[in-house]
Amino acid sequence: MTTDTDNETPQPQFTLAEARTRIDGIDRTIQELIAERARWAHQVGKAKGPLAAAIDYYRPEREAQVLRMVVDRNDGPLGDDVLVRLFREIMSACLAQQEPLKIGFLGPEGTFSQQAVFKHFGHSAHGLPLASIEEVFQEVEAGNADFGVVPVENSGQGTIQTTLDMFLTSSLKICGETELRVHQYLLSRTGKLEDIERVYSHPQSLAQCKTWLRANLPNAEKIAVSSNAEAARRARNADDAAAIAGASAGHVYGLKHVVIDHIEDRPDNTTRFLVIGREIFPPSGHDRTSVLVFIKDQPGALFHVLSPFAKHGISMNRIESRPSHQGHWQYAFFIDIGGHVEEDSVRQALVELEPFTTQVKVLGSYPVAVP
Amino acid sequence: MTTDTDNETPQPQFTLAEARTRIDGIDRTIQELIAERARWAHQVGKAKGPLAAAIDYYRPEREAQVLRMVVDRNDGPLGDDVLVRLFREIMSACLAQQEPLKIGFLGPEGTFSQQAVFKHFGHSAHGLPLASIEEVFQEVEAGNADFGVVPVENSGQGTIQTTLDMFLTSSLKICGETELRVHQYLLSRTGKLEDIERVYSHPQSLAQCKTWLRANLPNAEKIAVSSNAEAARRARNADDAAAIAGASAGHVYGLKHVVIDHIEDRPDNTTRFLVIGREIFPPSGHDRTSVLVFIKDQPGALFHVLSPFAKHGISMNRIESRPSHQGHWQYAFFIDIGGHVEEDSVRQALVELEPFTTQVKVLGSYPVAVP
């Protein structure tokens, strides 16, 4: 924030009309600057050739850097997440001047996957709703979509196996990640708190709402079921039952909100999505690399695979094993590590683990999600 | 656009690094200005009292005026709709500093109603997904939601009667309107154009895609069915059948996109939503008024009711009759007219039609949707 701007801070005495006049002036300048930004972006696009589409000059690493600068220089009053969203939209609009990015996404999750597309690419991107995770991969591979957005894990249900398994055979690369917060609601047929004697939900959801339940429904029975949708299904047939579930489950079963606000104790109930594309982009300075490692089932193999990362001081965020579908006695491990494949330490570590594996496949190096 | 800014227009010769440096500088200034705008908005909020929530100083007529100014001064390169969206988000963020607006919306339409909420209130508003149109009205009436967003008509299915009927008894007011474009897709089990010999859809959807169908499927049989969901259901069981439907229908029935892009001939396939709240706001300068008029079933009654509007030069956008539920031989008419109830001509016309009616209920006066 420059001193110049601090001088503009509103004074305690002003009329509503004065404030509006000032705001109108600010808006006019913001609008001029956005237009100027768009013209610069257009020049960058034109430099790539007369037929360049957004895909030809979309640079996820540059976008991540811009957003991190926004966060670094933010000293309020708006939150980092709000400013990131505004600048994401400004970049999205500037990028879409020639031809917007086409982003395939998974339909079954409905609203959430589409929200993830807009969160990551802004509303100027063109979202293509597709019927399955397989179809998202296919359309990106075929070039009908520039990128795809697929869910990979959520704190309620864990890893989405279908997505991981697609990488076993696909040649697509991970180009980004984004996280979406998912809220929990208390839903019942009558919508009245005093009616509730039983609360159904997935064990993780029950755990996530423990504090709220203890304070507001201390005597109600908590019953764990296989999914939140199942909880909603059970709650629809009795006046004394309620479900903890996402809002969409409530729609399907015609349940009412017992309380309007979400009831999870901590705001960490999130779904993580991967952005898939056809190439790996350069480093943004704060990146993650996902590798798929096929290991022979022999004593100590996994330890040998992991030790190069430790040796080179590379953090490991996640490891998950899957049957490789490529033969007995062989396992596939999905491993997320800190850094980019173009960094020496990462490249070196990947070379060092080769002797202990049958195959190492770099799924992608991509900017760590900006909040 | 000032001359000052025109001087900043990018020159043909520049390196990518130069362009990025310029864009970084522009972003820094935009960010400073957004922060300054937020501080002014905060002062406006504080002036309303220490406990003021967003609802206390949300002014839809002012927002509409700001957006119209944005459109008026836009001379590219970004489109009006893009700039309106960006400024909607900036206003939304500034408004949400104290406590965000809570907006109830109808769940069954899923994605579309939620999109309408975000389009009208920006992403800093807090959306409350509810199970029915009735519940949206209830929660706004009870004060649990500040506003509600409900669909009222779409070009595919016509008027949503449930919404209109709620106004027969509710005391809520219409505070705004927003329109959302809805796209049509060609969906089939195989996803291959050459397989298609029959296309199912609602007659209106078939009509909307006539040009595309004539060019791409001239020999396929066009079969009209009761809804697009029904079309998708029929298409799922045969390799030679396709449906024209919204993307969501494809998800439900596991159909594939035959072509990735939407196929409607004209971009006028829209759903109109109403924003409902507890009061009528002042004029924005370009407003619409919705009235509900109960008429005795006697010869010429409707003509007498409509003539005052013509006499005062008031445009009439829409008229729709409904059984009043208040007795035999009485009809309710929903009429949308140009202008605001605080304008003399509108007020005068409403007074003049009283003798011919049993009741005149002003449902709301609100800014005409900014694109």
mmCIF file of N, CA and C in Angstrom, chain A residues 13 59 90 189 201 215 235 247 288 300 307 311 347 350:
data_model
loop_
_atom_site.group_PDB
_atom_site.id
_atom_site.type_symbol
_atom_site.label_atom_id
_atom_site.label_comp_id
_atom_site.label_asym_id
_atom_site.label_seq_id
_atom_site.Cartn_x
_atom_site.Cartn_y
_atom_site.Cartn_z
ATOM 1 N N GLN A 13 -16.098 12.028 8.801
ATOM 2 C CA GLN A 13 -17.247 12.825 8.362
ATOM 3 C C GLN A 13 -17.389 12.762 6.849
ATOM 4 N N ARG A 59 -0.791 -19.881 -18.912
ATOM 5 C CA ARG A 59 0.382 -20.328 -18.174
ATOM 6 C C ARG A 59 0.031 -20.448 -16.698
ATOM 7 N N ILE A 90 -10.382 -11.596 -13.054
ATOM 8 C CA ILE A 90 -9.804 -10.605 -13.973
ATOM 9 C C ILE A 90 -8.894 -11.309 -14.975
ATOM 10 N N ARG A 189 -37.166 -34.143 8.285
ATOM 11 C CA ARG A 189 -38.436 -34.024 7.591
ATOM 12 C C ARG A 189 -39.247 -32.846 8.115
ATOM 13 N N SER A 201 -25.510 -40.221 10.081
ATOM 14 C CA SER A 201 -24.519 -39.674 9.164
ATOM 15 C C SER A 201 -23.344 -40.628 9.025
ATOM 16 N N ALA A 215 -23.398 -29.523 21.876
ATOM 17 C CA ALA A 215 -24.019 -28.309 22.405
ATOM 18 C C ALA A 215 -25.524 -28.254 22.142
ATOM 19 N N ALA A 235 -33.481 -40.570 7.080
ATOM 20 C CA ALA A 235 -34.140 -39.509 7.845
ATOM 21 C C ALA A 235 -35.459 -39.078 7.224
ATOM 22 N N ALA A 247 -25.893 -30.227 1.325
ATOM 23 C CA ALA A 247 -27.185 -29.650 0.990
ATOM 24 C C ALA A 247 -27.864 -30.414 -0.144
ATOM 25 N N ARG A 288 4.165 -28.718 -6.563
ATOM 26 C CA ARG A 288 4.026 -30.075 -6.081
ATOM 27 C C ARG A 288 4.216 -30.996 -7.289
ATOM 28 N N GLY A 300 11.443 -54.559 1.803
ATOM 29 C CA GLY A 300 12.149 -53.282 1.873
ATOM 30 C C GLY A 300 12.006 -52.399 0.656
ATOM 31 N N SER A 307 13.363 -43.476 0.476
ATOM 32 C CA SER A 307 14.550 -42.851 1.075
ATOM 33 C C SER A 307 15.209 -41.766 0.217
ATOM 34 N N LYS A 311 16.532 -38.158 1.617
ATOM 35 C CA LYS A 311 17.932 -37.782 1.428
ATOM 36 C C LYS A 311 18.075 -36.391 0.795
ATOM 37 N N ARG A 347 14.631 -34.091 -9.581
ATOM 38 C CA ARG A 347 15.094 -34.924 -10.680
ATOM 39 C C ARG A 347 16.067 -35.991 -10.184
ATOM 40 N N LEU A 350 14.361 -38.778 -8.245
ATOM 41 C CA LEU A 350 13.632 -39.682 -9.126
ATOM 42 C C LEU A 350 14.587 -40.657 -9.825
#
